Coordinates of C-alpha atoms in Angstrom, one line a residue:
M125 CA -32.1 47.4 43.0
D126 CA -33.7 49.6 40.4
F127 CA -30.9 50.3 38.0
P128 CA -30.9 53.5 35.8
I129 CA -28.7 53.7 32.7
F130 CA -26.5 56.6 31.6
H131 CA -23.7 55.9 29.2
L132 CA -21.3 58.5 27.8
D133 CA -19.4 56.1 25.6
W134 CA -16.9 58.4 23.8
L135 CA -15.6 60.1 27.0
G136 CA -16.7 57.7 29.7
N137 CA -18.8 58.2 32.8
R138 CA -15.9 58.2 35.2
M139 CA -14.0 60.8 33.1
L140 CA -17.1 63.1 33.1
I141 CA -17.0 63.2 36.9
A142 CA -13.2 63.4 37.0
I143 CA -12.9 66.4 34.8
T144 CA -15.6 68.3 36.6
A145 CA -14.3 67.4 40.0
I146 CA -10.6 68.2 39.2
I147 CA -11.5 71.6 37.8
H148 CA -13.5 72.4 40.9
V149 CA -10.7 71.3 43.3
L150 CA -8.1 73.3 41.3
I151 CA -10.3 76.4 41.8
N152 CA -11.5 75.7 45.3
H153 CA -8.2 74.8 47.1
P154 CA -5.8 77.6 46.0
M155 CA -8.4 80.3 45.5
A156 CA -11.4 79.9 47.8
V157 CA -9.7 78.1 50.7
G158 CA -6.2 79.4 50.4
A159 CA -6.3 82.8 48.8
Y160 CA -8.9 84.5 51.0
P161 CA -6.9 84.1 54.2
L162 CA -3.8 85.4 52.5
L163 CA -5.6 88.4 50.9
T164 CA -7.1 89.2 54.3
L165 CA -3.6 89.2 55.7
F166 CA -2.6 91.5 52.8
E167 CA -5.5 93.9 53.6
W168 CA -4.5 93.9 57.3
Y169 CA -0.9 94.6 56.3
G170 CA -1.9 97.6 54.2
W171 CA -4.3 99.0 56.9
K172 CA -1.6 98.8 59.6
R173 CA 0.8 100.7 57.4
K174 CA -1.9 103.1 56.1
D175 CA -0.8 102.2 52.6
A176 CA -3.6 103.1 50.1
E177 CA -1.5 101.7 47.1
W178 CA -1.2 98.3 48.9
D179 CA -4.9 98.3 49.7
D180 CA -5.7 99.0 46.0
L181 CA -3.5 96.1 44.8
T182 CA -5.1 93.7 47.3
H183 CA -8.6 94.9 46.1
R184 CA -7.6 94.1 42.4
I185 CA -6.4 90.6 43.4
V186 CA -9.6 90.0 45.3
F187 CA -11.5 90.9 42.2
V188 CA -9.7 88.2 40.2
V189 CA -10.4 85.6 42.9
F190 CA -14.0 86.8 43.2
V191 CA -14.8 86.4 39.5
I192 CA -13.2 82.9 39.2
T193 CA -14.7 81.4 42.4
T194 CA -18.2 82.8 41.8
T195 CA -18.4 81.7 38.1
L196 CA -16.3 78.7 37.1
G197 CA -16.0 77.5 40.7
A198 CA -19.7 77.6 41.3
L199 CA -20.5 76.0 38.0
S200 CA -18.1 73.1 38.5
G201 CA -19.5 72.6 42.0
V202 CA -23.0 72.2 40.5
G203 CA -21.5 70.1 37.8
I204 CA -20.3 67.6 40.4
W205 CA -23.8 67.1 41.7
L206 CA -25.2 66.8 38.2
S207 CA -22.6 64.3 36.9
T208 CA -22.6 62.1 40.0
S209 CA -26.4 62.1 40.1
I210 CA -26.8 60.7 36.6
V211 CA -23.7 58.5 36.6
A212 CA -23.7 57.1 40.1
P213 CA -27.1 57.7 41.7
F214 CA -26.9 54.8 44.1
A215 CA -23.6 56.0 45.5
I216 CA -24.6 59.7 45.9
G217 CA -27.9 58.6 47.3
S218 CA -26.2 56.4 49.9
L219 CA -23.9 59.2 50.9
L220 CA -26.8 61.6 51.2
R221 CA -28.6 59.2 53.6
V222 CA -25.5 58.7 55.8
F223 CA -24.4 62.4 55.8
F224 CA -27.8 64.1 55.4
W225 CA -27.3 66.6 58.3
Q226 CA -23.7 67.2 57.5
W227 CA -24.5 67.9 53.9
F228 CA -27.4 70.1 54.9
T229 CA -25.0 72.0 57.2
E230 CA -22.5 72.3 54.3
W231 CA -25.1 73.8 52.0
L232 CA -26.0 76.4 54.7
V233 CA -22.3 77.1 55.1
F234 CA -21.8 77.3 51.3
V235 CA -24.6 79.8 50.9
S236 CA -23.2 81.9 53.7
E237 CA -19.8 81.7 52.0
V238 CA -21.2 83.0 48.7
V239 CA -22.9 85.9 50.5
L240 CA -19.7 86.7 52.4
I241 CA -17.6 86.6 49.1
M242 CA -20.0 89.1 47.6
A243 CA -20.1 91.3 50.7
Y244 CA -16.3 91.2 51.0
Y245 CA -15.7 92.4 47.5
L246 CA -18.6 94.8 47.0
T247 CA -18.1 96.6 50.4
W248 CA -14.4 97.1 49.9
N249 CA -14.7 100.9 49.2
K250 CA -17.6 101.5 51.5
L251 CA -15.7 100.0 54.5
A252 CA -12.4 101.7 53.8
V253 CA -11.4 103.8 56.8
G254 CA -11.3 103.7 60.5
R255 CA -13.5 101.3 62.4
A256 CA -15.2 100.4 59.2
K257 CA -11.9 99.0 57.8
K258 CA -11.6 96.8 60.9
L259 CA -15.1 95.5 60.3
H260 CA -14.1 94.7 56.7
I261 CA -11.0 92.8 57.7
A262 CA -13.1 90.9 60.2
L263 CA -15.4 90.1 57.3
G264 CA -12.5 88.7 55.3
A265 CA -11.5 86.6 58.3
T266 CA -15.0 85.3 58.6
L267 CA -15.1 84.5 54.9
S268 CA -11.8 82.6 55.2
A269 CA -13.2 80.5 58.1
F270 CA -16.4 79.7 56.1
S271 CA -14.4 78.7 53.0
W272 CA -12.3 76.3 55.0
L273 CA -15.3 75.0 56.9
T274 CA -17.0 74.1 53.6
M275 CA -14.0 72.0 52.6
A276 CA -13.7 70.5 56.1
L277 CA -17.3 69.2 55.9
I278 CA -16.8 67.7 52.5
V279 CA -13.5 66.0 53.3
A280 CA -15.2 63.9 55.9
I281 CA -17.3 62.4 53.1
L282 CA -14.3 61.9 50.9
G283 CA -12.5 60.1 53.6
F284 CA -15.5 57.9 54.4
M285 CA -15.6 56.7 50.8
M286 CA -12.1 55.4 51.2
N287 CA -12.3 54.0 54.7
S288 CA -15.6 54.0 56.5
G289 CA -14.0 52.9 59.8
E290 CA -16.3 51.9 62.6
W291 CA -19.4 52.8 60.6
A292 CA -19.3 49.4 58.9
G293 CA -20.3 48.0 62.3
D294 CA -22.3 50.5 64.1
R295 CA -23.8 52.6 61.2
G296 CA -23.4 55.7 63.3
F297 CA -23.2 59.2 61.9
M298 CA -20.3 60.3 64.1
S299 CA -18.4 57.2 63.2
A300 CA -18.9 58.1 59.5
V301 CA -17.7 61.7 60.0
F302 CA -14.6 60.9 62.1
N303 CA -13.4 58.1 59.9
P304 CA -9.7 57.2 60.0
L305 CA -8.8 59.3 57.0
Y306 CA -10.7 62.4 57.9
I307 CA -8.1 64.4 59.9
P308 CA -5.0 63.4 57.8
Q309 CA -6.8 64.2 54.5
L310 CA -8.1 67.5 55.9
A311 CA -4.6 68.4 57.1
F312 CA -3.2 67.7 53.6
R313 CA -5.8 69.6 51.7
T314 CA -5.6 72.6 54.1
T315 CA -1.8 72.9 53.9
F316 CA -1.8 72.3 50.1
A317 CA -4.4 75.0 49.6
M318 CA -2.4 77.5 51.6
T319 CA 0.8 76.6 49.9
T320 CA -0.6 77.0 46.3
S321 CA -2.5 80.1 47.2
G322 CA 0.8 81.9 47.7
L323 CA 1.9 80.9 44.2
F324 CA -1.4 82.1 42.7
V325 CA -1.5 85.4 44.5
W326 CA 2.2 85.9 43.6
F327 CA 1.3 85.4 39.9
C328 CA -1.5 87.9 40.2
I329 CA 0.8 90.5 41.8
C330 CA 3.2 90.2 38.8
F331 CA 0.4 91.3 36.5
L332 CA -1.5 93.8 38.7
A333 CA 1.5 95.7 40.1
K334 CA 4.0 97.6 38.1
K335 CA 7.4 96.0 37.9
T336 CA 9.1 99.2 39.0
A337 CA 6.8 99.8 41.9
E338 CA 8.3 99.2 45.4
I339 CA 5.0 97.7 46.5
R340 CA 5.4 94.8 44.0
A341 CA 8.6 93.7 45.7
K342 CA 7.0 93.9 49.2
A343 CA 3.9 91.9 48.0
V344 CA 5.9 89.3 46.3
R345 CA 8.1 88.8 49.4
L346 CA 5.0 88.4 51.6
A347 CA 3.4 85.8 49.2
A348 CA 6.7 83.9 48.9
T349 CA 7.1 83.9 52.7
W350 CA 3.5 82.6 53.0
T351 CA 4.4 79.7 50.6
L352 CA 7.6 78.9 52.5
A353 CA 5.8 78.7 55.8
W354 CA 3.2 76.3 54.5
L355 CA 5.3 74.1 52.3
P356 CA 7.0 71.9 55.0
L357 CA 3.6 71.5 56.7
C358 CA 2.1 70.3 53.5
A359 CA 4.9 67.8 52.9
A360 CA 4.4 66.4 56.5
A361 CA 0.6 66.2 56.1
A362 CA 1.0 64.4 52.8
V363 CA 3.2 61.7 54.4
W364 CA 0.8 61.4 57.3
Y365 CA -2.2 61.0 55.0
W366 CA -0.4 58.4 52.8
R367 CA 0.5 56.3 55.8
M368 CA -3.1 56.3 57.0
V369 CA -4.4 55.0 53.7
P370 CA -5.3 51.3 54.0
K371 CA -2.6 48.9 52.8
S372 CA -5.0 47.2 50.4
M373 CA -5.6 50.6 48.7
R374 CA -2.0 51.5 48.6
A375 CA -1.4 48.3 46.7
N376 CA -3.6 49.6 43.9
A377 CA -1.6 52.7 43.4
D378 CA 0.9 51.2 41.0
V379 CA -2.0 50.6 38.5
G380 CA -3.7 53.9 39.2
A381 CA -4.7 54.3 35.5
F382 CA -6.3 51.0 34.9
T383 CA -3.2 49.8 33.1
Q384 CA -0.1 47.8 33.9
A385 CA 1.9 50.2 31.8
F386 CA 1.4 52.8 34.6
A387 CA 3.4 50.5 37.0
N388 CA 6.6 51.2 35.0
W389 CA 5.9 55.0 35.2
Y390 CA 4.8 54.9 38.8
S391 CA 8.4 54.9 40.1
M392 CA 9.0 58.1 38.2
F393 CA 6.1 59.8 40.0
G394 CA 8.2 60.0 43.2
V395 CA 10.9 61.8 41.2
I396 CA 8.3 64.2 39.8
L397 CA 6.9 64.8 43.3
L398 CA 10.3 65.7 44.7
A399 CA 11.1 67.8 41.7
T400 CA 7.9 69.8 42.2
V401 CA 8.6 70.4 45.9
A402 CA 12.1 71.5 45.0
V403 CA 10.9 73.9 42.3
I404 CA 8.3 75.4 44.7
L405 CA 10.8 75.7 47.5
A406 CA 13.5 77.3 45.2
S407 CA 10.9 79.7 43.8
A408 CA 9.7 80.8 47.2
L409 CA 13.2 81.2 48.6
L410 CA 14.2 83.3 45.6
G411 CA 11.0 85.3 45.9
A412 CA 11.6 86.0 49.6
W413 CA 15.2 86.9 49.0
K414 CA 15.1 88.7 45.6
P415 CA 11.4 89.4 44.8
D416 CA 12.2 91.0 41.4
A417 CA 14.4 88.1 40.2
V418 CA 11.6 85.7 39.2
P419 CA 9.9 86.5 35.9
R420 CA 6.1 86.4 36.2
F421 CA 5.8 83.7 33.5
A422 CA 8.3 81.5 35.4
L423 CA 5.8 81.4 38.2
L424 CA 3.6 79.2 35.9
V425 CA 6.0 76.4 36.3
P426 CA 5.6 75.7 40.1
F427 CA 1.9 76.6 40.0
V428 CA 1.2 74.2 37.0
L429 CA 3.3 71.5 38.6
A430 CA 1.3 71.9 41.9
A431 CA -2.0 71.9 40.0
Y432 CA -0.8 68.7 38.1
L433 CA 0.0 67.0 41.4
L434 CA -3.4 67.9 42.9
G435 CA -5.2 66.6 39.8
H436 CA -3.2 63.4 39.9
F437 CA -3.8 63.1 43.6
E438 CA -7.6 63.2 42.9
R439 CA -7.2 60.7 40.1
V440 CA -5.3 58.2 42.3
R441 CA -7.5 58.8 45.3
E442 CA -10.5 57.8 43.2
F443 CA -8.8 54.7 41.8
I444 CA -7.2 53.1 44.8
R445 CA -10.5 52.6 46.6
K446 CA -11.6 50.3 43.8
P447 CA -13.3 47.8 43.5
Y448 CA -15.5 50.0 45.8
V449 CA -17.0 53.4 45.4
I450 CA -17.8 53.3 49.1
A451 CA -15.3 51.1 50.9
G452 CA -16.7 47.7 51.9
Y453 CA -20.2 48.8 51.2
M454 CA -20.8 49.5 47.5
Y455 CA -18.9 48.4 44.4
S456 CA -17.8 51.0 41.8
N457 CA -20.6 49.9 39.5
G458 CA -23.2 51.0 42.0
V459 CA -24.0 47.5 43.3
R460 CA -24.1 47.1 47.1
V461 CA -22.1 44.2 48.4
T462 CA -25.2 42.6 50.0
E463 CA -27.0 42.7 46.7
L464 CA -24.4 40.8 44.7
P465 CA -25.6 37.2 45.4
V466 CA -29.2 38.1 44.4
L467 CA -28.0 39.8 41.1
Q468 CA -25.7 36.9 40.3
R469 CA -28.7 34.6 40.7
D470 CA -31.5 36.6 39.0
G471 CA -29.5 38.9 36.8
M472 CA -29.4 42.7 36.6
L473 CA -31.8 43.2 33.7
P474 CA -35.0 42.3 35.6
Y475 CA -34.3 45.2 38.1
A476 CA -33.3 47.8 35.5
T477 CA -36.3 50.1 34.9
Y478 CA -34.8 51.9 31.9
A479 CA -33.2 48.9 30.1
S480 CA -34.7 48.1 26.7
V481 CA -34.9 44.4 27.5
H482 CA -35.3 42.6 30.9
K483 CA -34.5 39.1 29.9
V484 CA -31.9 37.5 27.7
T485 CA -33.2 35.5 24.7
K486 CA -31.7 34.1 21.5
D487 CA -33.3 36.9 19.5
N488 CA -32.1 39.8 21.7
K489 CA -28.7 38.6 22.9
I490 CA -26.6 41.4 21.5
E491 CA -29.1 44.1 22.6
A492 CA -29.3 42.5 26.0
G493 CA -25.5 42.5 26.1
R494 CA -25.4 46.2 25.3
E495 CA -27.7 46.9 28.3
V496 CA -25.6 44.7 30.6
F497 CA -22.5 46.6 29.5
K498 CA -24.2 49.9 30.5
L499 CA -25.3 48.5 33.8
A500 CA -22.2 46.6 34.9
C501 CA -19.3 48.2 33.0
S502 CA -20.0 51.8 31.9
R503 CA -19.1 53.5 35.2
C504 CA -15.5 52.9 34.4
H505 CA -15.3 51.7 30.8
T506 CA -16.4 52.7 27.3
T507 CA -16.6 50.4 24.3
T508 CA -14.2 52.3 22.0
G509 CA -13.5 55.6 23.8
V510 CA -11.6 56.4 26.9
N511 CA -10.6 53.2 28.8
S512 CA -12.0 51.1 26.0
V513 CA -13.0 47.6 26.9
I514 CA -12.6 46.6 23.2
A515 CA -9.0 47.8 23.3
N516 CA -8.4 45.8 26.5
F517 CA -9.8 42.6 25.0
T518 CA -7.8 43.1 21.8
R519 CA -4.7 43.2 23.9
M520 CA -5.8 40.1 25.8
Y521 CA -7.1 37.9 22.9
G522 CA -5.5 39.5 19.8
D523 CA -7.0 40.0 16.4
D524 CA -8.3 36.5 15.9
P525 CA -12.0 35.9 16.4
W526 CA -12.8 36.1 20.1
D527 CA -14.2 33.0 21.9
E528 CA -17.5 34.1 23.5
E529 CA -17.5 31.2 26.0
Q530 CA -14.0 32.0 27.2
M531 CA -14.9 35.7 27.5
A532 CA -18.1 34.9 29.6
G533 CA -16.0 32.7 31.9
F534 CA -13.5 35.5 32.3
F535 CA -16.2 37.9 33.5
F536 CA -16.8 35.8 36.6
G537 CA -13.1 35.5 37.5
M538 CA -11.7 38.9 36.5
H539 CA -11.9 40.4 40.0
L540 CA -9.6 37.6 41.3
T541 CA -6.6 38.7 39.2
R542 CA -7.6 42.3 38.8
T543 CA -8.4 43.2 42.3
Y544 CA -9.4 46.8 41.4
M545 CA -12.4 45.4 39.4
P546 CA -15.7 44.4 41.1
P547 CA -17.2 41.0 40.7
F548 CA -19.5 40.6 37.7
P549 CA -22.9 41.5 39.0
G550 CA -25.0 39.4 36.6
N551 CA -26.0 35.8 35.9
A552 CA -24.6 33.4 33.3
P553 CA -27.0 34.3 30.5
E554 CA -26.1 38.0 31.0
A555 CA -22.4 37.2 30.9
E556 CA -23.0 35.3 27.6
A557 CA -25.0 38.2 26.2
L558 CA -22.2 40.7 27.2
A559 CA -19.6 38.5 25.5
A560 CA -21.7 38.4 22.3
Y561 CA -22.2 42.1 22.3
L562 CA -18.5 42.8 22.8
K563 CA -17.5 40.3 20.1
S564 CA -19.9 42.1 17.7
L565 CA -17.8 45.2 18.2
Q566 CA -14.5 43.4 17.7
P567 CA -12.2 45.3 15.2
M568 CA -11.7 43.2 12.1
S569 CA -8.1 42.6 11.3
K570 CA -6.9 42.4 7.7
K571 CA -6.3 38.6 8.1
T572 CA -9.9 37.8 9.3
W573 CA -11.4 40.1 6.6
M574 CA -9.5 38.4 3.8
T575 CA -10.3 34.9 5.0
G576 CA -13.9 35.7 5.8
S577 CA -13.7 33.9 9.1
V578 CA -15.7 36.7 10.9
A579 CA -19.0 38.1 9.8
M580 CA -19.1 41.9 9.4
P581 CA -20.9 43.3 12.4
S582 CA -24.3 44.8 11.5
K583 CA -24.9 48.5 11.9
G584 CA -27.5 47.8 14.5
S585 CA -25.1 45.8 16.7
R586 CA -23.0 48.9 17.2

């Protein structure tokens, strides 16, 4: 229990991780995992027909995927490690201990994947004829397998964070890997990657092949057929995955954005989901039937909708496991379940190495409250930025001067009515300090300013 402090107040700690992770997934799934198998199929198709023009088109699409995956994809992957390490070091540290050998294996696979990506693109012209071309196609198939294996290893960890299964009892490595959500989530992510890769490659074809060229129609038809083949499998995998999610987590889905207002919109999400599937299906059918009938910019609609669904899936997946970051083991603020009684007795500040104060006194109450906020709340909340706790309290208590005693009492019971929030991990003096700090940030209404019933917060208290 040696708490660090990192607080990105204007954006929020959770948003920092979310943006980085969603960018990475949007690149990894349709391009690295899905596109390479499809492009290897394209290369094989051109080789079987001895079509140099087809091979050249495939090579140009591979270049696009190569550049994006080795730059933005790699940077966002590193960004996930950086952001999680500074925002949630206890969570990432616990996962490293449980999955050390799996993560070590994944790093080896990832390095191999990067080498294979470079070799696949850079040797395209050198391995262009005869047996050499067969070797190059085999290289593409190997790259496809390694790209999928990288995802397969990581998905086990993502599933574990939602439902650790038997690991909670036996603490076994294999129990952690083969958690109840592993196979269903892997099936969903795999089929989703393959489905969306067809849309992405199709979009590239429309820019890299001349509209009048016969090859464009053939390539579009193959990409559309690929999407059609994977779409029903993706839908079935999504249903299977959702049914395997624990009921307690599914109950959190209707407030997946930390707001009750989302519950009113949640029913519309099903309509959006069905509409997206319908648009992708219609586009793929039209592409397979009349490949020249779909304008290239129209392809942005199904692809953007699919990207939106994947991003929203990641957002909801992160939220519904709350109040935990690792189900049943660690709360979303980095406090282990077993540590909570000690922290509620002694407080968090005595164990926080980088806090400016380690004990609440009359003289440092607001400063101590600010440190408690960083320790207990900043993983999910900001003060006045994204998911602002000040805005939340304004909705709860209004513009009149807030009652610090009432607020402090609320902290200890908030997890009972808001089940997605962890219990307050501090003692009574720290709760009072937190209430004092938040009250010092209370926006002053015109009424309270005119009557002078609230003192103007000092610059230092902010």
